[in-house]
Short mmCIF file of N, CA, C and O in Angstrom, two decimals:
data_model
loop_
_atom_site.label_atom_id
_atom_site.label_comp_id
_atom_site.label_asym_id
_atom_site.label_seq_id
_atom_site.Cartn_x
_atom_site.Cartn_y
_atom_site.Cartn_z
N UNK X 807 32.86 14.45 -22.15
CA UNK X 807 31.71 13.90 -21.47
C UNK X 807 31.76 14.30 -20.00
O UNK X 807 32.79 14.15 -19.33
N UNK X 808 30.80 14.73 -19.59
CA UNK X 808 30.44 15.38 -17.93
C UNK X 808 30.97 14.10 -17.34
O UNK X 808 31.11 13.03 -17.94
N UNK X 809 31.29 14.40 -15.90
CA UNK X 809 31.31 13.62 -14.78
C UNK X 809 30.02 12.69 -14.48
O UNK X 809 29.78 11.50 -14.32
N UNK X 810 29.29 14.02 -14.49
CA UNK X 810 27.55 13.44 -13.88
C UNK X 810 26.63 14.16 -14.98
O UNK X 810 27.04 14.89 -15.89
N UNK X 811 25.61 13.87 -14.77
CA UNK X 811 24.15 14.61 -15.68
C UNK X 811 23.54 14.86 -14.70
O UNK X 811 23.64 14.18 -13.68
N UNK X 812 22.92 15.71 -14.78
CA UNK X 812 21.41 16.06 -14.32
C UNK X 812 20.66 15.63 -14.35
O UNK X 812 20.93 14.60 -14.97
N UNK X 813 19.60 15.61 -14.09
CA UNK X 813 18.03 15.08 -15.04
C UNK X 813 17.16 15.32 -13.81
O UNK X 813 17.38 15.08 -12.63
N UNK X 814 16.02 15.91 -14.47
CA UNK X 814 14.98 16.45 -13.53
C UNK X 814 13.76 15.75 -13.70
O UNK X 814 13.02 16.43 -14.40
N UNK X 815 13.32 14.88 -13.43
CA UNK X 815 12.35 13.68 -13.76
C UNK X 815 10.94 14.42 -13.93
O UNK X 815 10.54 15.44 -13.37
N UNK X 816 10.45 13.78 -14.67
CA UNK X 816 8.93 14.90 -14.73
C UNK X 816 8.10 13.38 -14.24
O UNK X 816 8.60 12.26 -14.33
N UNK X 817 6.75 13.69 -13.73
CA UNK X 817 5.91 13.10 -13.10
C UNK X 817 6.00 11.49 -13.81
O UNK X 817 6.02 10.44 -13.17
N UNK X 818 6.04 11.60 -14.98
CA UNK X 818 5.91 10.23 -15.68
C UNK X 818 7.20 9.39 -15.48
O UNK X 818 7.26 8.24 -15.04
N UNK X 819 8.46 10.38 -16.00
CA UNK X 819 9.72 9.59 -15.66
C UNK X 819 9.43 9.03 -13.67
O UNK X 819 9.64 7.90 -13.24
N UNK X 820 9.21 9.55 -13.32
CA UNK X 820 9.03 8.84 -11.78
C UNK X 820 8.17 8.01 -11.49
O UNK X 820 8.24 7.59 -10.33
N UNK X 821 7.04 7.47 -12.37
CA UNK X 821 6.50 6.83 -12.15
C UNK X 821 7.12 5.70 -13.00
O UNK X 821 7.07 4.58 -12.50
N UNK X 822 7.73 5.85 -14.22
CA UNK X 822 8.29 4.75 -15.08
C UNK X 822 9.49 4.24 -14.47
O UNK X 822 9.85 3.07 -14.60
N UNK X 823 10.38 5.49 -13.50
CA UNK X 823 11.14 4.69 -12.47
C UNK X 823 11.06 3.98 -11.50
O UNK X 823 11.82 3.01 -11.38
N UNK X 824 10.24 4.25 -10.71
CA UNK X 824 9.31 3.38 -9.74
C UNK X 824 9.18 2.24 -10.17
O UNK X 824 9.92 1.39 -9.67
N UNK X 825 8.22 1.82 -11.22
CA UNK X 825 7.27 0.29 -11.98
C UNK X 825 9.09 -0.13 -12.52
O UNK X 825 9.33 -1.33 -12.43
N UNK X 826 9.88 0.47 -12.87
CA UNK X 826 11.10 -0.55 -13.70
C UNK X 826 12.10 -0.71 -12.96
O UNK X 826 13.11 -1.09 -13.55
N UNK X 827 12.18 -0.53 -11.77
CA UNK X 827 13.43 -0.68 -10.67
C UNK X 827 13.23 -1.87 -10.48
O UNK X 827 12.13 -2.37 -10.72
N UNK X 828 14.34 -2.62 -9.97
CA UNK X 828 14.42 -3.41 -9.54
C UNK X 828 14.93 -3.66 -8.11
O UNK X 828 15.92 -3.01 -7.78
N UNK X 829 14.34 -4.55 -7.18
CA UNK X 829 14.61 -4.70 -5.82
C UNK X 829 15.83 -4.70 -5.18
O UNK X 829 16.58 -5.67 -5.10
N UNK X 830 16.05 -3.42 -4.65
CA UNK X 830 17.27 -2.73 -4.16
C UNK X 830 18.05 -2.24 -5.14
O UNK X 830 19.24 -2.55 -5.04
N UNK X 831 17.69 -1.46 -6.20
CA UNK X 831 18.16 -1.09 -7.44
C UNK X 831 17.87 0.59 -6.99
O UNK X 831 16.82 1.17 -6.72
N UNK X 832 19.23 1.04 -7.03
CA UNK X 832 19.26 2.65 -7.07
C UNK X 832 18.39 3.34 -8.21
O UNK X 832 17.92 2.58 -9.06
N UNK X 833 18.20 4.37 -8.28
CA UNK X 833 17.68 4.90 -9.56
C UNK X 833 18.82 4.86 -10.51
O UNK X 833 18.30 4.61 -11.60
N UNK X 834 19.77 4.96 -10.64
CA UNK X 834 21.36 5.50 -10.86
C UNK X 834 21.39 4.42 -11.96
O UNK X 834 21.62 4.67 -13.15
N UNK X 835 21.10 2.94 -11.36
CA UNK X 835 21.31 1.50 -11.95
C UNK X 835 20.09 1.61 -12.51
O UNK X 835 20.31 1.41 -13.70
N UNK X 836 18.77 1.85 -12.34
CA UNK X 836 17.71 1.61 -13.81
C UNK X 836 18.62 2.40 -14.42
O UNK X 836 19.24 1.65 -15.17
N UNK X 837 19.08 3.62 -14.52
CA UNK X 837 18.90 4.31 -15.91
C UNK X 837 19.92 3.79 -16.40
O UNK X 837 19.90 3.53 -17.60
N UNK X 838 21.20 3.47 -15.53
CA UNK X 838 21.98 2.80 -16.74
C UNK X 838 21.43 1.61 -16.98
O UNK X 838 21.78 1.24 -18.10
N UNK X 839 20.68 0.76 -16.40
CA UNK X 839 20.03 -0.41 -16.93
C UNK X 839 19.34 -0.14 -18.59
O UNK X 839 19.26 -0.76 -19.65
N UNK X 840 18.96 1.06 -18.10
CA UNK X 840 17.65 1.57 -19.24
C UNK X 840 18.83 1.78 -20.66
O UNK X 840 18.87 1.21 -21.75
N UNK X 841 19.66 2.79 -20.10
CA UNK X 841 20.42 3.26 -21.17
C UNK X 841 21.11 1.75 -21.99
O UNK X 841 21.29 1.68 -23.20
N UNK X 842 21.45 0.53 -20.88
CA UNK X 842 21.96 -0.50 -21.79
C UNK X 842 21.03 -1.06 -22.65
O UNK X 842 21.28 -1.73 -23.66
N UNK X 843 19.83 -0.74 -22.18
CA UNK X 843 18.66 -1.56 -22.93
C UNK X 843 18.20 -0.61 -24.14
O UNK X 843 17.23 -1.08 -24.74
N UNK X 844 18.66 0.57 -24.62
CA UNK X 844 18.65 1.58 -25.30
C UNK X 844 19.40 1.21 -26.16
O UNK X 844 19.00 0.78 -27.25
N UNK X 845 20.77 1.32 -25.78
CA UNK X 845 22.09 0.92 -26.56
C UNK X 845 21.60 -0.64 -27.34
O UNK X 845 21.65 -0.95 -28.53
N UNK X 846 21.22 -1.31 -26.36
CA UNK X 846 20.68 -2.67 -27.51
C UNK X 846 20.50 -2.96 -28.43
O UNK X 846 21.06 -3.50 -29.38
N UNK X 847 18.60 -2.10 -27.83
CA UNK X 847 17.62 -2.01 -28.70
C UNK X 847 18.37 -1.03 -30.19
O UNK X 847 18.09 -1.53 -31.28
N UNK X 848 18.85 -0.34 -30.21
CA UNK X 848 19.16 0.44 -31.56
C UNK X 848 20.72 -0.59 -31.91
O UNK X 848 21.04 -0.15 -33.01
N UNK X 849 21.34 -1.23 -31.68
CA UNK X 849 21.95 -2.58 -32.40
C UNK X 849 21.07 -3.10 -32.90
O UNK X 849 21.13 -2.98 -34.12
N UNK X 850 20.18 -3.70 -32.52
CA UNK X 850 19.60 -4.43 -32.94
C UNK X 850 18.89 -4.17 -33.96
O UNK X 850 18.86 -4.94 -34.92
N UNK X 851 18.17 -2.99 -33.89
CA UNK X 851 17.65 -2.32 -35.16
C UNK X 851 18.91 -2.47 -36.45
O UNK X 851 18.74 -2.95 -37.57
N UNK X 852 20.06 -1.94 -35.95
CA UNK X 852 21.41 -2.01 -37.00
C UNK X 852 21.53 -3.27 -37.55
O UNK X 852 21.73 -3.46 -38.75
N UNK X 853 21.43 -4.03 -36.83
CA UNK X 853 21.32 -6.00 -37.50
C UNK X 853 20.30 -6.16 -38.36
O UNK X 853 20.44 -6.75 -39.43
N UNK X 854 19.02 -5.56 -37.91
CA UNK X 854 17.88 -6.13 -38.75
C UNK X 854 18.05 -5.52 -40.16
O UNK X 854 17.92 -6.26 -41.14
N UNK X 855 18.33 -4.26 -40.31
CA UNK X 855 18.60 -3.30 -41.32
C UNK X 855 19.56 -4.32 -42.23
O UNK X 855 19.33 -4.80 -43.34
N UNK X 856 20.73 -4.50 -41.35
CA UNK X 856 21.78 -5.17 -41.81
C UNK X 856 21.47 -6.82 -42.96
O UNK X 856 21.83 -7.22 -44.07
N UNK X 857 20.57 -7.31 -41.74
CA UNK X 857 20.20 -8.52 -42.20
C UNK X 857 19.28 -8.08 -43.53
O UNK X 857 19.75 -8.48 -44.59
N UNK X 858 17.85 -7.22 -43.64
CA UNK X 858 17.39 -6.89 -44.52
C UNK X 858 17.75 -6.93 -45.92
O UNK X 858 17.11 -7.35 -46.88
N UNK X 859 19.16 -6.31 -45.82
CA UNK X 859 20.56 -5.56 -47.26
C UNK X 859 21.14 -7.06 -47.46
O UNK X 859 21.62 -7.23 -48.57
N UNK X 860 21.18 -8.13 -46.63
CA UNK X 860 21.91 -9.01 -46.93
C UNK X 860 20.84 -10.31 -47.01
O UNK X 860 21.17 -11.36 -47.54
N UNK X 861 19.97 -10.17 -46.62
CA UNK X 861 18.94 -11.21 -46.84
C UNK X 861 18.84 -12.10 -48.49
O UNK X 861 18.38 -13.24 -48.60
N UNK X 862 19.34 -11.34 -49.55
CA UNK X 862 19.12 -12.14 -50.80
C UNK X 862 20.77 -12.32 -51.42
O UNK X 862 21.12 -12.46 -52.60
N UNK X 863 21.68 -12.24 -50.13
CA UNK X 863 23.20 -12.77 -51.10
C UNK X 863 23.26 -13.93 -50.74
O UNK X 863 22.80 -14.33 -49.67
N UNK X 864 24.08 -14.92 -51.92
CA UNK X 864 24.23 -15.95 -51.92
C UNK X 864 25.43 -16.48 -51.52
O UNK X 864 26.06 -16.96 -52.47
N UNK X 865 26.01 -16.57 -50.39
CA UNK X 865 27.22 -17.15 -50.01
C UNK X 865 27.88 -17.99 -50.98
O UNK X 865 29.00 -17.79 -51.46
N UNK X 866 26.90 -19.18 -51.29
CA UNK X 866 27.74 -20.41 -52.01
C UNK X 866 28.09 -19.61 -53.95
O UNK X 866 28.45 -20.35 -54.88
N UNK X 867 27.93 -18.57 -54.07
CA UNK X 867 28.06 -18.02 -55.49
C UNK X 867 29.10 -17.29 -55.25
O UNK X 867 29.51 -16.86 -56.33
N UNK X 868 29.77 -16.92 -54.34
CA UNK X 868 31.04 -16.01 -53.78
C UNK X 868 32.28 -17.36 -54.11
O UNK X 868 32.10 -18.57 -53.99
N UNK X 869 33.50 -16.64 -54.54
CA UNK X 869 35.03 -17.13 -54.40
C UNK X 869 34.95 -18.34 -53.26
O UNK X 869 33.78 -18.71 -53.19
N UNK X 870 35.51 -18.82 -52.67
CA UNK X 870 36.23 -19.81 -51.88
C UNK X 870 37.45 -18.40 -51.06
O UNK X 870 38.08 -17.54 -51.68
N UNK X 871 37.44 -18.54 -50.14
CA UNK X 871 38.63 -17.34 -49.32
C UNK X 871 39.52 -17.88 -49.22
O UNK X 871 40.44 -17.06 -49.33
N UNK X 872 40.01 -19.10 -49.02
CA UNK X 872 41.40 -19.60 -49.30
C UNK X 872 41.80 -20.19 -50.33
O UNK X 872 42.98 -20.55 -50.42
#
């Protein structure tokens, strides 16, 4: 993994950086803001999926674990 990235903002990314900064927020901190809110958002998708596959098991019809 690089040190640093690049990224060459095209007209829109600068305007979507602008409107999502936050007050005294580097650009540096949205994007990792952004990127944590990225990383989230696709957990979260993984849960729902998750929950979906598990939505019709029945706990109380399973063994006892001890």
């Amino acid at each position: 993994m690089p040190g640093s990235i690049g990224f060459r903002p095209t007209e829109d990314d600068e305007r979507i950086l602008r409107e999502a900064a936050q007050p005294g927020e580097s650009t540096s901190d949205t994007l990792r803001r952004a990127l944590r809110l990225l990383d989230h958002e696709r957990w979260l998708t993984q849960f729902r999926a998750d929950a979906e596959q598990l939505k019709d098991e029945d706990l109380d019809a399973e063994p006892e674990a001890w």
